[in-house]
Coordinates of C-alpha atoms in Angstrom, one line a residue:
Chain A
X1 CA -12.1 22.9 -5.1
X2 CA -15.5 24.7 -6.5
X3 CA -13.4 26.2 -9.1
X4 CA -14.1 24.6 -12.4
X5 CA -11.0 21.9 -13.2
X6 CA -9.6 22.6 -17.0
X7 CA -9.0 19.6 -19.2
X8 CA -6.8 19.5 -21.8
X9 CA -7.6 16.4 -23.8
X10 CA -5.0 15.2 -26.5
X11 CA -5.7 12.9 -29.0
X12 CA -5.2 12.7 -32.7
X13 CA -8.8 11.1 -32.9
X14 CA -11.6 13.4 -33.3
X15 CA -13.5 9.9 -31.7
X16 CA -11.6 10.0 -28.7
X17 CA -11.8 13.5 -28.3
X18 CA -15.6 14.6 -28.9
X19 CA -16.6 11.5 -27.0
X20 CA -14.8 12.7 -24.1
X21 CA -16.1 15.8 -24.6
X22 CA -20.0 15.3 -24.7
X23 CA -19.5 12.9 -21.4
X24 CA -17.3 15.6 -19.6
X25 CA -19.9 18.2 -21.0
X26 CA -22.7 17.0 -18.1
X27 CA -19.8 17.6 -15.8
X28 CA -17.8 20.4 -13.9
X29 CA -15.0 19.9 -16.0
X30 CA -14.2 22.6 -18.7
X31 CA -12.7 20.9 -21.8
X32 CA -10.2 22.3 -24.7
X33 CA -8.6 19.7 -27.1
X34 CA -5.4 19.6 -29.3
X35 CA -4.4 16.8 -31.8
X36 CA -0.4 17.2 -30.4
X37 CA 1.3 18.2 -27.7
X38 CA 1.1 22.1 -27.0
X39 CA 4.7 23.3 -26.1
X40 CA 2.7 25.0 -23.1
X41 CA -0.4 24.1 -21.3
X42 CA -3.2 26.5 -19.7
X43 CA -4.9 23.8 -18.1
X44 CA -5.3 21.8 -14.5
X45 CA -5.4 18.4 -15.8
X46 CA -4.2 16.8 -18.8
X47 CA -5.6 13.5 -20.4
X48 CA -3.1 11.8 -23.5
X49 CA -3.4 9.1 -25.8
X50 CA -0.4 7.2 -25.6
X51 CA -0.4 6.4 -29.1
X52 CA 0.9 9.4 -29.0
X53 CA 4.7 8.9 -29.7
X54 CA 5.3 12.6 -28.4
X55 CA 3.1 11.8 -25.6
X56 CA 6.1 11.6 -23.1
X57 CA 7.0 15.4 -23.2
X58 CA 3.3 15.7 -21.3
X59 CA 4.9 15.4 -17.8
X60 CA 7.2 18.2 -17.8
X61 CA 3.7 20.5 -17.1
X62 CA 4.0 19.4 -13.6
X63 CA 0.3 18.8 -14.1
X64 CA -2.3 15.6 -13.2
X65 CA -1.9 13.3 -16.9
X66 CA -4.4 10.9 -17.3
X67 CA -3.8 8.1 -20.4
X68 CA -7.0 7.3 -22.2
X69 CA -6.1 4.0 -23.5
X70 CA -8.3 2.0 -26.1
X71 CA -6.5 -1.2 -26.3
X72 CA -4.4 -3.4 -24.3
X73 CA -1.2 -1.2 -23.0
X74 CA 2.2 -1.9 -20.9
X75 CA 1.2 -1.7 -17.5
X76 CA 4.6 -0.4 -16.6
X77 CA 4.5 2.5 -19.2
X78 CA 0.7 3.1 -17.8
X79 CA 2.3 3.4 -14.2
X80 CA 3.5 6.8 -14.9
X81 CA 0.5 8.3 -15.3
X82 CA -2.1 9.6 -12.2
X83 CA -5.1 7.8 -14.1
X84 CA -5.8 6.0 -16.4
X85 CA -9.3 5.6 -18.1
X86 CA -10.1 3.0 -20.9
X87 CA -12.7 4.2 -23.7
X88 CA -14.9 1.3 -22.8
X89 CA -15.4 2.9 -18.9
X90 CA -18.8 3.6 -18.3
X91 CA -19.0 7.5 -18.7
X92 CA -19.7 7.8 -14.4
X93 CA -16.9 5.5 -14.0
X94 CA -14.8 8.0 -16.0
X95 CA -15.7 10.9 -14.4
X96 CA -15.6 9.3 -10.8
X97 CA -11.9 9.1 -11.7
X98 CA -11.0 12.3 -13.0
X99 CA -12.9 13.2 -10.2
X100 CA -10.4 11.3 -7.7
X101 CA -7.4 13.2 -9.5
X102 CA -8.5 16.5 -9.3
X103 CA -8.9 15.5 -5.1
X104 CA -5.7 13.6 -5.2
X105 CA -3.6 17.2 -6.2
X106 CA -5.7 20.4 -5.8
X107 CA -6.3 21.7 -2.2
X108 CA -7.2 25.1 -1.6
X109 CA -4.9 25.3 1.5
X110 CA -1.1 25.9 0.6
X111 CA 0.2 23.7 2.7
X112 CA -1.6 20.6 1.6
X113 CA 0.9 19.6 -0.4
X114 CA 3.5 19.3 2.7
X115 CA 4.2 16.4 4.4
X116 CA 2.8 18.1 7.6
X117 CA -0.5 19.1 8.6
X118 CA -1.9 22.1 7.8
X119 CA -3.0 24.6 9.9
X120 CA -6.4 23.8 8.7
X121 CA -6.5 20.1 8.2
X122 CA -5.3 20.1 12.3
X123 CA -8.5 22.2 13.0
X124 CA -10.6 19.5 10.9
X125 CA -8.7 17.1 12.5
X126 CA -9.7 17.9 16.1
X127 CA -13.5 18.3 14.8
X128 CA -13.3 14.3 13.7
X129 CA -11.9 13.0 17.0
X130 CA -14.7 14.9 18.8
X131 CA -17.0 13.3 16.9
X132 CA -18.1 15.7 14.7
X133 CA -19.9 15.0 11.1
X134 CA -18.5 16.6 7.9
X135 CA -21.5 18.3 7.9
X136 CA -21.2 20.0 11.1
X137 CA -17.6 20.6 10.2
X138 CA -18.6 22.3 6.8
X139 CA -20.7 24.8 8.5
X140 CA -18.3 25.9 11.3
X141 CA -15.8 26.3 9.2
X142 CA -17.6 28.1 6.1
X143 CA -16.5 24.4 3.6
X144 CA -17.9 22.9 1.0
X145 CA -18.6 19.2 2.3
X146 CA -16.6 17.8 -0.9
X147 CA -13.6 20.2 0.6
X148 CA -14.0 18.7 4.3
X149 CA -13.9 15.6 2.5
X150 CA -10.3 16.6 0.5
X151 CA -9.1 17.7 3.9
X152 CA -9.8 14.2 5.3
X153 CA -8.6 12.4 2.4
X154 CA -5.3 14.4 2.6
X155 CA -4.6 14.0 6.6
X156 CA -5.3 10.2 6.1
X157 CA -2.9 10.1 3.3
X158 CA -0.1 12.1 5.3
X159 CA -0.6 10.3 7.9
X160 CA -1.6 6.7 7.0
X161 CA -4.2 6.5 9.7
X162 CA -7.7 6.1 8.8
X163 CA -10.2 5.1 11.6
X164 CA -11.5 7.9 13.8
X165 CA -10.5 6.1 16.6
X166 CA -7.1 5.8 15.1
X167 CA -7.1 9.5 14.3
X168 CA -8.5 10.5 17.9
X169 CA -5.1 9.0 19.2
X170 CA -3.1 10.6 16.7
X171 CA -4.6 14.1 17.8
X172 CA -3.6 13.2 21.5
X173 CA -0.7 12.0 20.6
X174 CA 0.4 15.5 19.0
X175 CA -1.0 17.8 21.4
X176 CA -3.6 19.0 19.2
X177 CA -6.5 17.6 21.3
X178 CA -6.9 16.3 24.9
X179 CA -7.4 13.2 26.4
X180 CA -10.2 14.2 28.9
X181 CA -12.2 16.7 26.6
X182 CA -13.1 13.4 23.8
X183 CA -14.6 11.8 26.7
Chain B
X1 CA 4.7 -13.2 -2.4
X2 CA 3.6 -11.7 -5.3
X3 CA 7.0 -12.4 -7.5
X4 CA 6.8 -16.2 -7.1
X5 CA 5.9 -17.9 -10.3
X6 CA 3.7 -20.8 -11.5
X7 CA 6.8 -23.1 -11.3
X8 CA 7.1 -22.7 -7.5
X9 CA 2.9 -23.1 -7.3
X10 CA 3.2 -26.3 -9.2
X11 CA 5.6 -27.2 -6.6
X12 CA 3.3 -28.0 -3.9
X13 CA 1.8 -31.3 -4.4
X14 CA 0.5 -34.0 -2.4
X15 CA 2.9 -36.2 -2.5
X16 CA 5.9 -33.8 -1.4
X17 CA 7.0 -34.4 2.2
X18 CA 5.3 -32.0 4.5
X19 CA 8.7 -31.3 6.2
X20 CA 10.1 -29.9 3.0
X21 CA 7.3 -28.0 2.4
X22 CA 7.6 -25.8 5.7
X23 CA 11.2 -26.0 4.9
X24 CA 10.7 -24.5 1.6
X25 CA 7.6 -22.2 2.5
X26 CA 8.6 -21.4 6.5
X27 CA 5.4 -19.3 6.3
X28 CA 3.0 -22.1 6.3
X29 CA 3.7 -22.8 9.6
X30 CA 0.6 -20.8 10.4
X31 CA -1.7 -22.8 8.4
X32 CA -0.3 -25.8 9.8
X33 CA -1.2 -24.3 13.4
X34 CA -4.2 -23.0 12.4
X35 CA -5.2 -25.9 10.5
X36 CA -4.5 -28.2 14.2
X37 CA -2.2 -30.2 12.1
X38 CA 0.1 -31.5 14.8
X39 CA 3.9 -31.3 14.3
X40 CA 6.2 -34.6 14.2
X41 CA 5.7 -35.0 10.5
X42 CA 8.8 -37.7 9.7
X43 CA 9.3 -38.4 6.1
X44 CA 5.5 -38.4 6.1
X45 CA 4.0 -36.7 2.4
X46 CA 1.3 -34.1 2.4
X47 CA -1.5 -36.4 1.5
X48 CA -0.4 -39.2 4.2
X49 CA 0.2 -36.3 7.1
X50 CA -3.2 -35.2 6.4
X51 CA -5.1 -37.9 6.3
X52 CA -3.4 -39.2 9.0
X53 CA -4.5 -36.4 11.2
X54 CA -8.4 -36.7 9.7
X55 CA -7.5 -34.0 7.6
X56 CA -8.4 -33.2 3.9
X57 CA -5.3 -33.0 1.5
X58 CA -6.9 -31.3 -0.9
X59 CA -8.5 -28.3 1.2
X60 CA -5.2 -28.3 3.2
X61 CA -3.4 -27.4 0.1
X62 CA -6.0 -25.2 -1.0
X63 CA -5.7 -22.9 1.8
X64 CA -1.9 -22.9 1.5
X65 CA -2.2 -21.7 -2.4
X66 CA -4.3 -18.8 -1.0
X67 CA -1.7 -18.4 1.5
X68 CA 0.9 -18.1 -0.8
X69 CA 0.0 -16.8 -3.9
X70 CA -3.5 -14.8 -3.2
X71 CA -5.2 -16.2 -6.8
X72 CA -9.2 -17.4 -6.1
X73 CA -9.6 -18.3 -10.1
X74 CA -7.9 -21.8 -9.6
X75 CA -10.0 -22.7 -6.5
X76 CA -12.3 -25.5 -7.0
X77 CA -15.2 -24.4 -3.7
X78 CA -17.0 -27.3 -5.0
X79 CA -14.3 -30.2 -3.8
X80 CA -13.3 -28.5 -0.7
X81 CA -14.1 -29.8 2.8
X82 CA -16.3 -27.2 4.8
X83 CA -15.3 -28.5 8.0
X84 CA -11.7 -28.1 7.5
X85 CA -12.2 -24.3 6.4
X86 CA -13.8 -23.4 9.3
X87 CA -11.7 -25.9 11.8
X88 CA -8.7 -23.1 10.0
X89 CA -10.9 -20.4 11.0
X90 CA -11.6 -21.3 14.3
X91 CA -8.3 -22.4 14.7
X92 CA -7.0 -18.9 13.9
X93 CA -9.6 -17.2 16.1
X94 CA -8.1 -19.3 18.8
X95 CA -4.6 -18.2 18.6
X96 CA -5.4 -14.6 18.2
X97 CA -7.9 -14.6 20.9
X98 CA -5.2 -17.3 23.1
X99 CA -2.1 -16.0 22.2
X100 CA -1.3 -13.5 20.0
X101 CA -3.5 -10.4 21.3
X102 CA -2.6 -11.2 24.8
X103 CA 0.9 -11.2 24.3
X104 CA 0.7 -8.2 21.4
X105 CA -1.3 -6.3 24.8
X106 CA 1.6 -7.5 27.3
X107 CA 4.8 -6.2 25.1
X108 CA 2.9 -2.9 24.0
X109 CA 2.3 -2.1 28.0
X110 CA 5.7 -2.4 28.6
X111 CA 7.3 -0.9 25.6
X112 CA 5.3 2.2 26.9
X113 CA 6.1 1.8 30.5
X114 CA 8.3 4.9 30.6
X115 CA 6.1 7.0 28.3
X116 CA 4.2 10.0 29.7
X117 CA 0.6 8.5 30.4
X118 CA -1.4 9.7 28.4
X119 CA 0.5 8.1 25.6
X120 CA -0.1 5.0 27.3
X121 CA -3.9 5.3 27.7
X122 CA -4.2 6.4 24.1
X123 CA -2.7 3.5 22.8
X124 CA -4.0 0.8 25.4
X125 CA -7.4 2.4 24.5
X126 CA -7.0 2.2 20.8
X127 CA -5.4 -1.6 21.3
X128 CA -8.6 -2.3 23.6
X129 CA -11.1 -1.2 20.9
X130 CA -9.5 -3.2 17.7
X131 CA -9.2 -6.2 20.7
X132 CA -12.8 -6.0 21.6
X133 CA -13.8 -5.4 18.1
X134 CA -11.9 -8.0 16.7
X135 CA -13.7 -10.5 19.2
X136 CA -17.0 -9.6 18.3
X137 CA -15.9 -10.4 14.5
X138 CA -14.5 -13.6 15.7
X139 CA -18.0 -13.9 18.2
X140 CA -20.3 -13.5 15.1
X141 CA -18.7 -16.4 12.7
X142 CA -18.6 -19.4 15.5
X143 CA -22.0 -18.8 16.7
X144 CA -24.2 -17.5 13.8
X145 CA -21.7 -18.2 10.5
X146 CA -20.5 -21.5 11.1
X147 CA -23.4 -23.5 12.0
X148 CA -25.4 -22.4 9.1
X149 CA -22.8 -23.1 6.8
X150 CA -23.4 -26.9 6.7
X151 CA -27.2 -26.3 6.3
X152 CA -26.4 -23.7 3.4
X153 CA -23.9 -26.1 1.5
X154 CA -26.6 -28.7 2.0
X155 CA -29.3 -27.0 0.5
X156 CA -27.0 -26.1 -2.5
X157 CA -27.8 -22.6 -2.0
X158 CA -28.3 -19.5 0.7
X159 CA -27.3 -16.2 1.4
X160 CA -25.9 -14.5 4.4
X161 CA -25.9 -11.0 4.4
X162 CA -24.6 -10.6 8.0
X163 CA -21.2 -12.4 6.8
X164 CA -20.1 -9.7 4.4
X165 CA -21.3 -7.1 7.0
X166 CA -19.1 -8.6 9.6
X167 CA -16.0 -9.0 7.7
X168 CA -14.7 -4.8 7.9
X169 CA -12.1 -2.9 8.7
X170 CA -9.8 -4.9 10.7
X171 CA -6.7 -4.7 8.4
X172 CA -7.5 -0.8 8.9
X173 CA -7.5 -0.5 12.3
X174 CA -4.0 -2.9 13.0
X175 CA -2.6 -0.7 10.0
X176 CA -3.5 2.9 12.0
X177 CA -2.1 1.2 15.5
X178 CA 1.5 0.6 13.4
X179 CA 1.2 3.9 12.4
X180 CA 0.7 5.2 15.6
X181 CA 3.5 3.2 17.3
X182 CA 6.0 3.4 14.0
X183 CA 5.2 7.5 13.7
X184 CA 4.3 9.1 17.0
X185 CA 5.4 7.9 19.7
X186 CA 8.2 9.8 20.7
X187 CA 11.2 7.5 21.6
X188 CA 13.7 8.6 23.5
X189 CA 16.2 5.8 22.5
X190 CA 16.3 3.1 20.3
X191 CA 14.6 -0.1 21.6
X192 CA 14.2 -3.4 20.3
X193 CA 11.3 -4.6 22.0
X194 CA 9.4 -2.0 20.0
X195 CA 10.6 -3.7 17.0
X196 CA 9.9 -6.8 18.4
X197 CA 6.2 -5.5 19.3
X198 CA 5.9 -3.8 15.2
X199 CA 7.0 -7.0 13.4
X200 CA 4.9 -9.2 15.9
X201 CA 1.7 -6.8 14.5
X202 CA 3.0 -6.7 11.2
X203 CA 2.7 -10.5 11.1
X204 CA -0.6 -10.8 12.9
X205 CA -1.9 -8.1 10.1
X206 CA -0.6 -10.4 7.4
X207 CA -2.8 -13.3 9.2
X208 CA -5.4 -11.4 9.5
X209 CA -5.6 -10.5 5.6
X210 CA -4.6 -14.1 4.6
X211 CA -8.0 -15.4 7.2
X212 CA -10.0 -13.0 5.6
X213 CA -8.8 -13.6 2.2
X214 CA -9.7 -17.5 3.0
X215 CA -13.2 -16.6 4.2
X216 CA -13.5 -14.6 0.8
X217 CA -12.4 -17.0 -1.9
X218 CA -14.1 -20.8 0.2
X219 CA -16.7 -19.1 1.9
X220 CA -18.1 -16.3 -0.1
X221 CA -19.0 -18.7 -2.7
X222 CA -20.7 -20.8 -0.8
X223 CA -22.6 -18.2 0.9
X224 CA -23.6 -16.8 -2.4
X225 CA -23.9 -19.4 -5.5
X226 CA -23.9 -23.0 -2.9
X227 CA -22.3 -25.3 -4.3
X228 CA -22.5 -29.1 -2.8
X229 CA -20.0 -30.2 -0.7
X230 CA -19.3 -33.3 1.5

């Protein structure tokens, strides 16, 4: 998660692309640019223009695409894509979504991406339904806060619960946690 | 709801019978109950079944557009009748606090009857705390959000900070108990009161979003810009 995210912008508008650049330069993004599609990709996250007619080949790099639209687009084709940001986004608004897709897919633990719990995400787990802060839980377990954070996002996603109290009974409920010690 | 076009919006109109209007939208029923509009309708339209009852057509119908189609751009705040929103509120604070959680707290007790108990405290617990919490909500409107209302629409203009503050997470918590029952509880055979119980909360959560929707698109405004009302 502290690891800088690549981005691979492609555009055939030096606008688009040096625009994007100098408001992804104040950021932790790293930023390389191509006018086509690259038949392969060293890169964590990929943002197209779709006026792009070759733009579709994009998604067999198994990575994050993001369109970066600049005029009224087909919803439907714009629902294939993790993202998407307009040109007229205010640059914070921008980032704060790149930001969310780089959350959204990269996890330092392995098993993130499983539709179980990780061994780690049942340890942060236990820490919420005791009450504990992400703070508290960044320093006992060596984290960043933004990756306690990730961890929550992801055990809420996996497991569609999103109050603590909610979570509190889903630890009881799987044995991770008991009843008595949350009292 | 979302797939219903502007032909079947256009459809509801004052002068439509009322009967074929729960015939042709059953899920009305609920604003009809909430709204305390009393059943017996006849060949009675809309308009006459409202007025009849001392209620305003045109807020009546309002509430059942948001119902239906969720769009605030087409509501006019400024010919609505106040009273009648919050008699609806009340009235759904009444049957959730009367019926609905009471019942919901009855059939999830003995769907878990058999389960170990600590399964059973967890989830009377969490059902206690969205209960309780959900009260307090309801609590905060009728004494401190209501009565100021009429004094706010009077003056043409006011703010209320405490109503956006009180108006949270309660699709989120009936959303996690749903989960809870839906995804962890380990059945042992299949049952159909739990299904009974699921679609019951699935239906109260949609009521729930639908009341808060109303207080969103015929409140909200009133809270914030004040527009004159009658």
């Amino acid at each position: 998660m502290n690891d800088k995210t690549k981005i691979l912008i492609i555009s055939p508008s030096e606008i688009i692309t040096n625009g994007l650049k100098v408001i992804l330069a104040r950021t932790e993004f790293v930023v390389d640019s191509l006018a086509d599609v690259p038949a392969t990709v060293d890169a964590g996250m990929i943002l197209v223009d779709p006026v792009l007619t070759s733009y579709n080949s994009v998604f067999s790099f198994g990575l994050p695409v993001v369109a970066v639209i600049h005029a009224a687009y087909d919803e439907r084709s714009l629902s294939q894509f993790s993202e998407v940001i307009s040109i007229y986004d205010q640059p914070q608004v921008m980032v704060r979504k790149l930001r969310k897709v780089v959350s959204g897919s990269a996890d330092s633990d392995p098993l993130a991406d499983g539709k179980e719990l990780s061994p780690r995400e049942k340890e942060i787990l236990v820490c919420v339904a005791k009450g504990m802060l992400n703070k508290e839980i960044a320093y006992k377990y060596n984290l960043s806060i933004f990756t306690v954070m990730t961890h929550r996002k992801n055990i809420t996603a996996k497991t569609g619960i999103k109050s603590i109290a909610g979570l509190t009974a889903y630890a009881i409920l799987q044995g991770l946690i008991d009843i008595e010690s949350i009292k | 709801m979302n797939n219903m076009d502007s032909r079947s919006e256009r459809f509801i109109s004052p002068s439509m019978k009322m009967a074929d209007l729960i015939n042709s939208e059953p899920d009305l029923l609920s604003v009809v109950n909430h709204c305390g509009i009393i059943l017996g309708f006849g060949e009675d339209s809309v308009e006459e079944c409202c007025k009849r009852q001392g209620k305003d057509p045109f807020t009546f119908l309002t509430i059942c557009r948001i119902f239906l189609f969720d769009r605030s751009s087409e509501v006019d705040c400024g010919k609505i009748r106040i009273d009648d929103v919050t008699d609806y509120l009340r009235g759904c604070h009444d049957s959730y606090k009367e019926i609905w959680l009471p019942q919901l707290e009855k059939e999830i007790a003995s769907v878990l009857s058999c389960r170990p108990e600590a399964q059973r405290k967890v989830i009377s617990e969490f059902f206690g705390k969205f209960r309780d919490e959900l009260k307090i909500h309801f609590e905060v409107e009728e004494k401190k959000i209501f009565p100021s209302l009429y004094e706010i629409g009077k003056r043409g203009r006011g703010t209320m900070k405490v109503f956006k503050e009180e108006h949270g997470n309660i699709g989120e918590n009936i959303q996690d108990l749903i989960n809870l029952l839906l995804k962890y509880i380990p059945y042992e055979k299949s049952d159909p009161e739990v299904i009974l119980v699921l679609s019951r909360l699935y239906s109260l959560k949609r009521d729930l979003a639908i009341h808060s929707r109303i207080e969103d698109y015929l409140i909200l405004p009133l809270v914030r810009g004040g527009k004159d009302h009658e």
